Amino acid sequence: MTTATLNRQTGRATGAYGITGVARMEWRKLRSVRSTWWTLAAFAAGMTGLAILLGLKAPVHPGPDFDPTEDGFSGLAIGQLALGTLGVLALSTEFTSGSIRATFAAVPRRGLVLAAKAAVLTAVTLIAGEVLAFAAFAARQLAVPHGLAHATLGQPGVLRAILMAGVYPALIALIGLGLAALIRHTAGAIAAVVGVVFVLPLILLPFGQQNPAMKFLPEIIAENSLTAVKPVAASLSPAAGLAMLCLYAAVALAAGGYAMACRDA
């Protein structure tokens, strides 16, 4: 037996995997389950389908606040739920089935497992998000009848809105992953994602759009970042909003990582 072979076997026995090896393992898991492809398909259908539909139904006499760029991203309401669910399922199903014990036996460093899952999930959702954001933008503009309001990449704010349309659902997926690590239950974690993204704005809405807390909600941040012509009043700038979403994802993952390290599998 060679020294290299012995070292590899010793590494497997002690769980001495690096981030690259664990990430490969997590990528194999993610791509092998049908829920990954179903959620990505729902994301694609929601983004492009609504973009085409709204392009065909573009207003003949749009108001001064109408934004043809933001109009093409209405499918993100479905997309953020789909990718948030994907983030939850990337971990919660292992807790439900008990297979997480085998994962922790192979890789005792639980923080490394979560970091690898987050890295793989980020790569998958960010690539899918950006591809579908550009596809939705193009689909909406191509579907608009000749002579009606449309947007082009050269217009101010349009490229930024498209890029943010791809980043936003990827960050929601990471929040879902962190909540799954914290809650460990699929339905509970998905409910938490829905609560953060959809329910909190409805709770605060009766207090008015000028409520100081509103501008920190993911939904309001997205609404302001996806528009090229009509920023939401009293809201964070797109750059500050992106930083806030990254902070939310980091906090969710940190809380989930702490819970994974402190509790039994």
PDB file of C-alpha atoms in Angstrom:
ATOM      1  CA  MET A   1       0.000   0.000   0.000  1.00  0.00           C
ATOM      2  CA  THR A   2       1.436   3.398  -0.955  1.00  0.00           C
ATOM      3  CA  THR A   3       1.803   6.301   1.454  1.00  0.00           C
ATOM      4  CA  ALA A   4      -0.697   8.369  -0.574  1.00  0.00           C
ATOM      5  CA  THR A   5      -3.310   5.616  -0.360  1.00  0.00           C
ATOM      6  CA  LEU A   6      -2.751   5.241   3.380  1.00  0.00           C
ATOM      7  CA  ASN A   7      -3.095   8.991   3.887  1.00  0.00           C
ATOM      8  CA  ARG A   8      -6.365   9.073   1.929  1.00  0.00           C
ATOM      9  CA  GLN A   9      -7.805   6.204   3.949  1.00  0.00           C
ATOM     10  CA  THR A  10      -6.693   7.803   7.210  1.00  0.00           C
ATOM     11  CA  GLY A  11      -8.311  11.043   6.129  1.00  0.00           C
ATOM     12  CA  ARG A  12     -11.602   9.260   5.442  1.00  0.00           C
ATOM     13  CA  ALA A  13     -11.496   7.473   8.770  1.00  0.00           C
ATOM     14  CA  THR A  14     -10.867  10.622  10.783  1.00  0.00           C
ATOM     15  CA  GLY A  15     -13.121  12.864   8.753  1.00  0.00           C
ATOM     16  CA  ALA A  16     -10.162  15.035   7.707  1.00  0.00           C
ATOM     17  CA  TYR A  17     -11.822  16.576   4.675  1.00  0.00           C
ATOM     18  CA  GLY A  18     -11.040  20.033   3.352  1.00  0.00           C
ATOM     19  CA  ILE A  19     -13.596  22.500   2.062  1.00  0.00           C
ATOM     20  CA  THR A  20     -13.065  21.373  -1.545  1.00  0.00           C
ATOM     21  CA  GLY A  21     -13.733  17.714  -0.804  1.00  0.00           C
ATOM     22  CA  VAL A  22     -16.784  18.467   1.313  1.00  0.00           C
ATOM     23  CA  ALA A  23     -18.113  20.840  -1.350  1.00  0.00           C
ATOM     24  CA  ARG A  24     -17.816  18.082  -3.971  1.00  0.00           C
ATOM     25  CA  MET A  25     -19.753  15.770  -1.675  1.00  0.00           C
ATOM     26  CA  GLU A  26     -22.464  18.391  -1.142  1.00  0.00           C
ATOM     27  CA  TRP A  27     -22.683  19.073  -4.874  1.00  0.00           C
ATOM     28  CA  ARG A  28     -23.284  15.379  -5.527  1.00  0.00           C
ATOM     29  CA  LYS A  29     -26.050  15.397  -2.930  1.00  0.00           C
ATOM     30  CA  LEU A  30     -27.715  18.526  -4.273  1.00  0.00           C
ATOM     31  CA  ARG A  31     -27.772  17.439  -7.892  1.00  0.00           C
ATOM     32  CA  SER A  32     -28.952  13.905  -7.071  1.00  0.00           C
ATOM     33  CA  VAL A  33     -32.304  14.887  -5.535  1.00  0.00           C
ATOM     34  CA  ARG A  34     -35.321  15.718  -7.663  1.00  0.00           C
ATOM     35  CA  SER A  35     -36.424  18.583  -5.420  1.00  0.00           C
ATOM     36  CA  THR A  36     -33.417  20.599  -6.617  1.00  0.00           C
ATOM     37  CA  TRP A  37     -34.518  20.404 -10.228  1.00  0.00           C
ATOM     38  CA  TRP A  38     -38.198  20.920  -9.408  1.00  0.00           C
ATOM     39  CA  THR A  39     -37.486  24.117  -7.483  1.00  0.00           C
ATOM     40  CA  LEU A  40     -35.163  25.411 -10.207  1.00  0.00           C
ATOM     41  CA  ALA A  41     -37.821  24.586 -12.813  1.00  0.00           C
ATOM     42  CA  ALA A  42     -40.427  26.503 -10.797  1.00  0.00           C
ATOM     43  CA  PHE A  43     -38.002  29.415 -10.580  1.00  0.00           C
ATOM     44  CA  ALA A  44     -37.427  29.375 -14.342  1.00  0.00           C
ATOM     45  CA  ALA A  45     -41.116  29.057 -15.191  1.00  0.00           C
ATOM     46  CA  GLY A  46     -42.114  31.826 -12.805  1.00  0.00           C
ATOM     47  CA  MET A  47     -39.442  34.246 -13.977  1.00  0.00           C
ATOM     48  CA  THR A  48     -39.743  33.810 -17.731  1.00  0.00           C
ATOM     49  CA  GLY A  49     -43.439  32.962 -17.878  1.00  0.00           C
ATOM     50  CA  LEU A  50     -44.590  36.077 -16.042  1.00  0.00           C
ATOM     51  CA  ALA A  51     -42.086  38.226 -17.933  1.00  0.00           C
ATOM     52  CA  ILE A  52     -43.558  37.130 -21.268  1.00  0.00           C
ATOM     53  CA  LEU A  53     -47.137  37.515 -20.036  1.00  0.00           C
ATOM     54  CA  LEU A  54     -46.558  41.015 -18.688  1.00  0.00           C
ATOM     55  CA  GLY A  55     -44.693  41.971 -21.838  1.00  0.00           C
ATOM     56  CA  LEU A  56     -47.667  40.956 -23.962  1.00  0.00           C
ATOM     57  CA  LYS A  57     -49.959  42.907 -21.610  1.00  0.00           C
ATOM     58  CA  ALA A  58     -47.774  46.023 -21.514  1.00  0.00           C
ATOM     59  CA  PRO A  59     -49.852  49.190 -20.965  1.00  0.00           C
ATOM     60  CA  VAL A  60     -50.528  51.320 -24.007  1.00  0.00           C
ATOM     61  CA  HIS A  61     -50.522  54.503 -21.931  1.00  0.00           C
ATOM     62  CA  PRO A  62     -48.202  53.839 -18.967  1.00  0.00           C
ATOM     63  CA  GLY A  63     -48.163  56.227 -16.030  1.00  0.00           C
ATOM     64  CA  PRO A  64     -45.106  58.301 -15.115  1.00  0.00           C
ATOM     65  CA  ASP A  65     -44.009  55.743 -12.518  1.00  0.00           C
ATOM     66  CA  PHE A  66     -44.227  52.717 -14.812  1.00  0.00           C
ATOM     67  CA  ASP A  67     -40.902  50.871 -15.016  1.00  0.00           C
ATOM     68  CA  PRO A  68     -40.581  48.339 -17.864  1.00  0.00           C
ATOM     69  CA  THR A  69     -37.459  46.892 -16.221  1.00  0.00           C
ATOM     70  CA  GLU A  70     -39.097  46.115 -12.894  1.00  0.00           C
ATOM     71  CA  ASP A  71     -42.227  44.916 -14.691  1.00  0.00           C
ATOM     72  CA  GLY A  72     -40.220  42.047 -16.172  1.00  0.00           C
ATOM     73  CA  PHE A  73     -39.136  40.795 -12.746  1.00  0.00           C
ATOM     74  CA  SER A  74     -42.588  40.200 -11.273  1.00  0.00           C
ATOM     75  CA  GLY A  75     -41.782  36.477 -11.362  1.00  0.00           C
ATOM     76  CA  LEU A  76     -39.342  36.970  -8.489  1.00  0.00           C
ATOM     77  CA  ALA A  77     -42.300  36.623  -6.138  1.00  0.00           C
ATOM     78  CA  ILE A  78     -42.338  32.966  -7.204  1.00  0.00           C
ATOM     79  CA  GLY A  79     -38.580  32.767  -7.656  1.00  0.00           C
ATOM     80  CA  GLN A  80     -37.645  33.847  -4.151  1.00  0.00           C
ATOM     81  CA  LEU A  81     -40.049  31.303  -2.674  1.00  0.00           C
ATOM     82  CA  ALA A  82     -38.655  28.561  -4.938  1.00  0.00           C
ATOM     83  CA  LEU A  83     -35.019  29.268  -4.080  1.00  0.00           C
ATOM     84  CA  GLY A  84     -35.791  29.862  -0.413  1.00  0.00           C
ATOM     85  CA  THR A  85     -37.374  26.409  -0.415  1.00  0.00           C
ATOM     86  CA  LEU A  86     -34.322  24.975  -2.180  1.00  0.00           C
ATOM     87  CA  GLY A  87     -32.101  26.447   0.522  1.00  0.00           C
ATOM     88  CA  VAL A  88     -34.215  24.808   3.216  1.00  0.00           C
ATOM     89  CA  LEU A  89     -34.353  21.422   1.477  1.00  0.00           C
ATOM     90  CA  ALA A  90     -30.578  21.405   0.939  1.00  0.00           C
ATOM     91  CA  LEU A  91     -30.243  20.637   4.658  1.00  0.00           C
ATOM     92  CA  SER A  92     -33.603  19.904   6.293  1.00  0.00           C
ATOM     93  CA  THR A  93     -34.162  16.664   4.381  1.00  0.00           C
ATOM     94  CA  GLU A  94     -30.964  15.255   5.893  1.00  0.00           C
ATOM     95  CA  PHE A  95     -32.233  15.979   9.388  1.00  0.00           C
ATOM     96  CA  THR A  96     -35.625  14.472   8.538  1.00  0.00           C
ATOM     97  CA  SER A  97     -34.168  11.278   7.069  1.00  0.00           C
ATOM     98  CA  GLY A  98     -31.389  10.956   9.635  1.00  0.00           C
ATOM     99  CA  SER A  99     -28.702  10.903   6.952  1.00  0.00           C
ATOM    100  CA  ILE A 100     -27.117  13.951   8.584  1.00  0.00           C
ATOM    101  CA  ARG A 101     -25.560  11.545  11.102  1.00  0.00           C
ATOM    102  CA  ALA A 102     -23.591   9.879   8.321  1.00  0.00           C
ATOM    103  CA  THR A 103     -22.516  13.293   7.063  1.00  0.00           C
ATOM    104  CA  PHE A 104     -21.282  14.328  10.507  1.00  0.00           C
ATOM    105  CA  ALA A 105     -19.550  10.963  10.954  1.00  0.00           C
ATOM    106  CA  ALA A 106     -17.594  11.564   7.751  1.00  0.00           C
ATOM    107  CA  VAL A 107     -17.046  15.268   8.469  1.00  0.00           C
ATOM    108  CA  PRO A 108     -17.132  15.930  12.237  1.00  0.00           C
ATOM    109  CA  ARG A 109     -16.495  19.654  11.713  1.00  0.00           C
ATOM    110  CA  ARG A 110     -20.121  20.703  11.404  1.00  0.00           C
ATOM    111  CA  GLY A 111     -19.265  24.273  10.535  1.00  0.00           C
ATOM    112  CA  LEU A 112     -17.343  22.961   7.540  1.00  0.00           C
ATOM    113  CA  VAL A 113     -20.402  21.011   6.397  1.00  0.00           C
ATOM    114  CA  LEU A 114     -22.582  24.124   6.544  1.00  0.00           C
ATOM    115  CA  ALA A 115     -19.924  26.238   4.826  1.00  0.00           C
ATOM    116  CA  ALA A 116     -19.657  23.707   1.992  1.00  0.00           C
ATOM    117  CA  LYS A 117     -23.429  23.560   1.611  1.00  0.00           C
ATOM    118  CA  ALA A 118     -23.555  27.361   1.527  1.00  0.00           C
ATOM    119  CA  ALA A 119     -20.797  27.537  -1.096  1.00  0.00           C
ATOM    120  CA  VAL A 120     -22.478  24.992  -3.373  1.00  0.00           C
ATOM    121  CA  LEU A 121     -25.903  26.551  -2.892  1.00  0.00           C
ATOM    122  CA  THR A 122     -24.516  30.015  -3.644  1.00  0.00           C
ATOM    123  CA  ALA A 123     -22.896  28.824  -6.870  1.00  0.00           C
ATOM    124  CA  VAL A 124     -26.023  27.034  -8.093  1.00  0.00           C
ATOM    125  CA  THR A 125     -28.545  29.717  -7.172  1.00  0.00           C
ATOM    126  CA  LEU A 126     -26.414  32.669  -8.244  1.00  0.00           C
ATOM    127  CA  ILE A 127     -25.728  31.183 -11.675  1.00  0.00           C
ATOM    128  CA  ALA A 128     -29.380  30.204 -12.104  1.00  0.00           C
ATOM    129  CA  GLY A 129     -30.512  33.584 -10.804  1.00  0.00           C
ATOM    130  CA  GLU A 130     -28.359  35.648 -13.146  1.00  0.00           C
ATOM    131  CA  VAL A 131     -29.127  33.512 -16.203  1.00  0.00           C
ATOM    132  CA  LEU A 132     -32.859  33.731 -15.538  1.00  0.00           C
ATOM    133  CA  ALA A 133     -32.718  37.439 -14.688  1.00  0.00           C
ATOM    134  CA  PHE A 134     -31.214  38.221 -18.094  1.00  0.00           C
ATOM    135  CA  ALA A 135     -33.623  35.751 -19.725  1.00  0.00           C
ATOM    136  CA  ALA A 136     -36.639  37.362 -18.040  1.00  0.00           C
ATOM    137  CA  PHE A 137     -35.483  40.835 -19.040  1.00  0.00           C
ATOM    138  CA  ALA A 138     -34.989  39.773 -22.657  1.00  0.00           C
ATOM    139  CA  ALA A 139     -38.267  37.828 -22.745  1.00  0.00           C
ATOM    140  CA  ARG A 140     -40.279  40.774 -21.455  1.00  0.00           C
ATOM    141  CA  GLN A 141     -38.744  43.249 -23.882  1.00  0.00           C
ATOM    142  CA  LEU A 142     -39.177  40.897 -26.866  1.00  0.00           C
ATOM    143  CA  ALA A 143     -42.802  40.208 -25.943  1.00  0.00           C
ATOM    144  CA  VAL A 144     -43.750  43.892 -25.784  1.00  0.00           C
ATOM    145  CA  PRO A 145     -45.817  44.925 -28.828  1.00  0.00           C
ATOM    146  CA  HIS A 146     -44.061  47.324 -31.184  1.00  0.00           C
ATOM    147  CA  GLY A 147     -44.154  50.926 -30.066  1.00  0.00           C
ATOM    148  CA  LEU A 148     -44.882  50.326 -26.386  1.00  0.00           C
ATOM    149  CA  ALA A 149     -42.612  51.081 -23.426  1.00  0.00           C
ATOM    150  CA  HIS A 150     -39.554  48.869 -23.195  1.00  0.00           C
ATOM    151  CA  ALA A 151     -36.103  49.039 -21.609  1.00  0.00           C
ATOM    152  CA  THR A 152     -32.569  48.538 -22.916  1.00  0.00           C
ATOM    153  CA  LEU A 153     -29.345  47.540 -21.183  1.00  0.00           C
ATOM    154  CA  GLY A 154     -27.825  50.921 -21.966  1.00  0.00           C
ATOM    155  CA  GLN A 155     -30.370  52.859 -19.927  1.00  0.00           C
ATOM    156  CA  PRO A 156     -29.273  54.037 -16.450  1.00  0.00           C
ATOM    157  CA  GLY A 157     -29.982  51.571 -13.678  1.00  0.00           C
ATOM    158  CA  VAL A 158     -31.122  48.719 -15.929  1.00  0.00           C
ATOM    159  CA  LEU A 159     -28.010  46.525 -15.700  1.00  0.00           C
ATOM    160  CA  ARG A 160     -27.871  47.038 -11.933  1.00  0.00           C
ATOM    161  CA  ALA A 161     -31.515  45.977 -11.633  1.00  0.00           C
ATOM    162  CA  ILE A 162     -30.896  42.822 -13.689  1.00  0.00           C
ATOM    163  CA  LEU A 163     -27.842  41.842 -11.653  1.00  0.00           C
ATOM    164  CA  MET A 164     -29.741  42.408  -8.414  1.00  0.00           C
ATOM    165  CA  ALA A 165     -32.612  40.267  -9.718  1.00  0.00           C
ATOM    166  CA  GLY A 166     -30.150  37.368  -9.843  1.00  0.00           C
ATOM    167  CA  VAL A 167     -28.420  38.059  -6.529  1.00  0.00           C
ATOM    168  CA  TYR A 168     -31.572  38.600  -4.455  1.00  0.00           C
ATOM    169  CA  PRO A 169     -33.089  35.078  -4.719  1.00  0.00           C
ATOM    170  CA  ALA A 170     -29.652  33.528  -4.141  1.00  0.00           C
ATOM    171  CA  LEU A 171     -29.413  35.394  -0.830  1.00  0.00           C
ATOM    172  CA  ILE A 172     -32.929  34.263   0.090  1.00  0.00           C
ATOM    173  CA  ALA A 173     -31.732  30.687  -0.550  1.00  0.00           C
ATOM    174  CA  LEU A 174     -28.868  31.208   1.915  1.00  0.00           C
ATOM    175  CA  ILE A 175     -31.296  32.586   4.491  1.00  0.00           C
ATOM    176  CA  GLY A 176     -33.376  29.438   3.947  1.00  0.00           C
ATOM    177  CA  LEU A 177     -30.300  27.268   4.506  1.00  0.00           C
ATOM    178  CA  GLY A 178     -29.493  29.066   7.747  1.00  0.00           C
ATOM    179  CA  LEU A 179     -33.076  28.728   8.975  1.00  0.00           C
ATOM    180  CA  ALA A 180     -33.033  25.008   8.128  1.00  0.00           C
ATOM    181  CA  ALA A 181     -29.898  24.558  10.247  1.00  0.00           C
ATOM    182  CA  LEU A 182     -31.567  26.453  13.078  1.00  0.00           C
ATOM    183  CA  ILE A 183     -35.048  24.884  12.928  1.00  0.00           C
ATOM    184  CA  ARG A 184     -34.185  21.426  11.501  1.00  0.00           C
ATOM    185  CA  HIS A 185     -37.726  20.900  10.212  1.00  0.00           C
ATOM    186  CA  THR A 186     -38.700  21.365   6.572  1.00  0.00           C
ATOM    187  CA  ALA A 187     -42.183  22.805   7.079  1.00  0.00           C
ATOM    188  CA  GLY A 188     -41.068  25.026   9.947  1.00  0.00           C
ATOM    189  CA  ALA A 189     -38.088  26.428   8.050  1.00  0.00           C
ATOM    190  CA  ILE A 190     -40.128  27.079   4.892  1.00  0.00           C
ATOM    191  CA  ALA A 191     -42.772  28.797   7.033  1.00  0.00           C
ATOM    192  CA  ALA A 192     -40.026  30.974   8.519  1.00  0.00           C
ATOM    193  CA  VAL A 193     -38.820  31.946   5.026  1.00  0.00           C
ATOM    194  CA  VAL A 194     -42.381  32.821   4.005  1.00  0.00           C
ATOM    195  CA  GLY A 195     -42.792  34.820   7.200  1.00  0.00           C
ATOM    196  CA  VAL A 196     -39.631  36.840   6.647  1.00  0.00           C
ATOM    197  CA  VAL A 197     -40.241  37.505   2.952  1.00  0.00           C
ATOM    198  CA  PHE A 198     -44.021  37.810   2.651  1.00  0.00           C
ATOM    199  CA  VAL A 199     -45.723  38.082   6.042  1.00  0.00           C
ATOM    200  CA  LEU A 200     -43.599  40.724   7.781  1.00  0.00           C
ATOM    201  CA  PRO A 201     -44.314  43.367   5.088  1.00  0.00           C
ATOM    202  CA  LEU A 202     -48.050  42.680   5.438  1.00  0.00           C
ATOM    203  CA  ILE A 203     -47.841  43.078   9.215  1.00  0.00           C
ATOM    204  CA  LEU A 204     -46.008  46.401   8.961  1.00  0.00           C
ATOM    205  CA  LEU A 205     -47.947  47.744   5.962  1.00  0.00           C
ATOM    206  CA  PRO A 206     -50.846  49.181   8.034  1.00  0.00           C
ATOM    207  CA  PHE A 207     -48.303  51.437   9.762  1.00  0.00           C
ATOM    208  CA  GLY A 208     -47.486  53.040   6.398  1.00  0.00           C
ATOM    209  CA  GLN A 209     -44.631  52.909   3.894  1.00  0.00           C
ATOM    210  CA  GLN A 210     -42.829  55.587   5.919  1.00  0.00           C
ATOM    211  CA  ASN A 211     -42.450  53.196   8.855  1.00  0.00           C
ATOM    212  CA  PRO A 212     -38.674  53.188   9.539  1.00  0.00           C
ATOM    213  CA  ALA A 213     -38.646  49.388   9.812  1.00  0.00           C
ATOM    214  CA  MET A 214     -40.088  48.877   6.321  1.00  0.00           C
ATOM    215  CA  LYS A 215     -36.911  49.839   4.486  1.00  0.00           C
ATOM    216  CA  PHE A 216     -35.002  46.996   6.148  1.00  0.00           C
ATOM    217  CA  LEU A 217     -37.342  44.236   4.956  1.00  0.00           C
ATOM    218  CA  PRO A 218     -36.028  41.970   2.153  1.00  0.00           C
ATOM    219  CA  GLU A 219     -39.140  42.549   0.019  1.00  0.00           C
ATOM    220  CA  ILE A 220     -38.794  46.347   0.172  1.00  0.00           C
ATOM    221  CA  ILE A 221     -35.049  46.153  -0.472  1.00  0.00           C
ATOM    222  CA  ALA A 222     -35.735  44.060  -3.568  1.00  0.00           C
ATOM    223  CA  GLU A 223     -38.497  46.378  -4.756  1.00  0.00           C
ATOM    224  CA  ASN A 224     -36.170  49.364  -4.581  1.00  0.00           C
ATOM    225  CA  SER A 225     -33.211  47.550  -6.154  1.00  0.00           C
ATOM    226  CA  LEU A 226     -35.146  46.139  -9.110  1.00  0.00           C
ATOM    227  CA  THR A 227     -36.435  49.470 -10.360  1.00  0.00           C
ATOM    228  CA  ALA A 228     -34.484  51.627 -12.761  1.00  0.00           C
ATOM    229  CA  VAL A 229     -36.672  54.761 -12.714  1.00  0.00           C
ATOM    230  CA  LYS A 230     -38.719  55.069  -9.504  1.00  0.00           C
ATOM    231  CA  PRO A 231     -36.861  54.389  -6.248  1.00  0.00           C
ATOM    232  CA  VAL A 232     -39.113  53.627  -3.299  1.00  0.00           C
ATOM    233  CA  ALA A 233     -39.400  56.613  -0.975  1.00  0.00           C
ATOM    234  CA  ALA A 234     -37.436  56.496   2.302  1.00  0.00           C
ATOM    235  CA  SER A 235     -35.714  53.237   1.363  1.00  0.00           C
ATOM    236  CA  LEU A 236     -32.129  52.029   1.397  1.00  0.00           C
ATOM    237  CA  SER A 237     -29.947  52.613  -1.630  1.00  0.00           C
ATOM    238  CA  PRO A 238     -29.384  49.528  -3.813  1.00  0.00           C
ATOM    239  CA  ALA A 239     -25.837  49.142  -2.458  1.00  0.00           C
ATOM    240  CA  ALA A 240     -26.946  49.499   1.166  1.00  0.00           C
ATOM    241  CA  GLY A 241     -29.847  47.137   0.518  1.00  0.00           C
ATOM    242  CA  LEU A 242     -27.510  44.508  -0.926  1.00  0.00           C
ATOM    243  CA  ALA A 243     -25.233  44.841   2.093  1.00  0.00           C
ATOM    244  CA  MET A 244     -28.229  44.419   4.407  1.00  0.00           C
ATOM    245  CA  LEU A 245     -29.362  41.253   2.589  1.00  0.00           C
ATOM    246  CA  CYS A 246     -25.834  39.841   2.833  1.00  0.00           C
ATOM    247  CA  LEU A 247     -25.903  40.610   6.559  1.00  0.00           C
ATOM    248  CA  TYR A 248     -29.232  38.787   6.950  1.00  0.00           C
ATOM    249  CA  ALA A 249     -27.821  35.731   5.170  1.00  0.00           C
ATOM    250  CA  ALA A 250     -24.644  35.827   7.282  1.00  0.00           C
ATOM    251  CA  VAL A 251     -26.631  36.103  10.528  1.00  0.00           C
ATOM    252  CA  ALA A 252     -28.944  33.236   9.526  1.00  0.00           C
ATOM    253  CA  LEU A 253     -25.978  31.017   8.634  1.00  0.00           C
ATOM    254  CA  ALA A 254     -24.081  31.956  11.795  1.00  0.00           C
ATOM    255  CA  ALA A 255     -27.109  31.180  13.968  1.00  0.00           C
ATOM    256  CA  GLY A 256     -27.667  27.921  12.106  1.00  0.00           C
ATOM    257  CA  GLY A 257     -24.010  26.969  12.396  1.00  0.00           C
ATOM    258  CA  TYR A 258     -24.041  27.640  16.133  1.00  0.00           C
ATOM    259  CA  ALA A 259     -27.179  25.518  16.553  1.00  0.00           C
ATOM    260  CA  MET A 260     -25.633  22.672  14.536  1.00  0.00           C
ATOM    261  CA  ALA A 261     -22.492  22.747  16.668  1.00  0.00           C
ATOM    262  CA  CYS A 262     -24.341  22.797  19.995  1.00  0.00           C
ATOM    263  CA  ARG A 263     -27.126  20.269  19.400  1.00  0.00           C
ATOM    264  CA  ASP A 264     -27.091  16.549  18.754  1.00  0.00           C
ATOM    265  CA  ALA A 265     -27.769  15.342  15.224  1.00  0.00           C
TER     266      ALA A 265
END
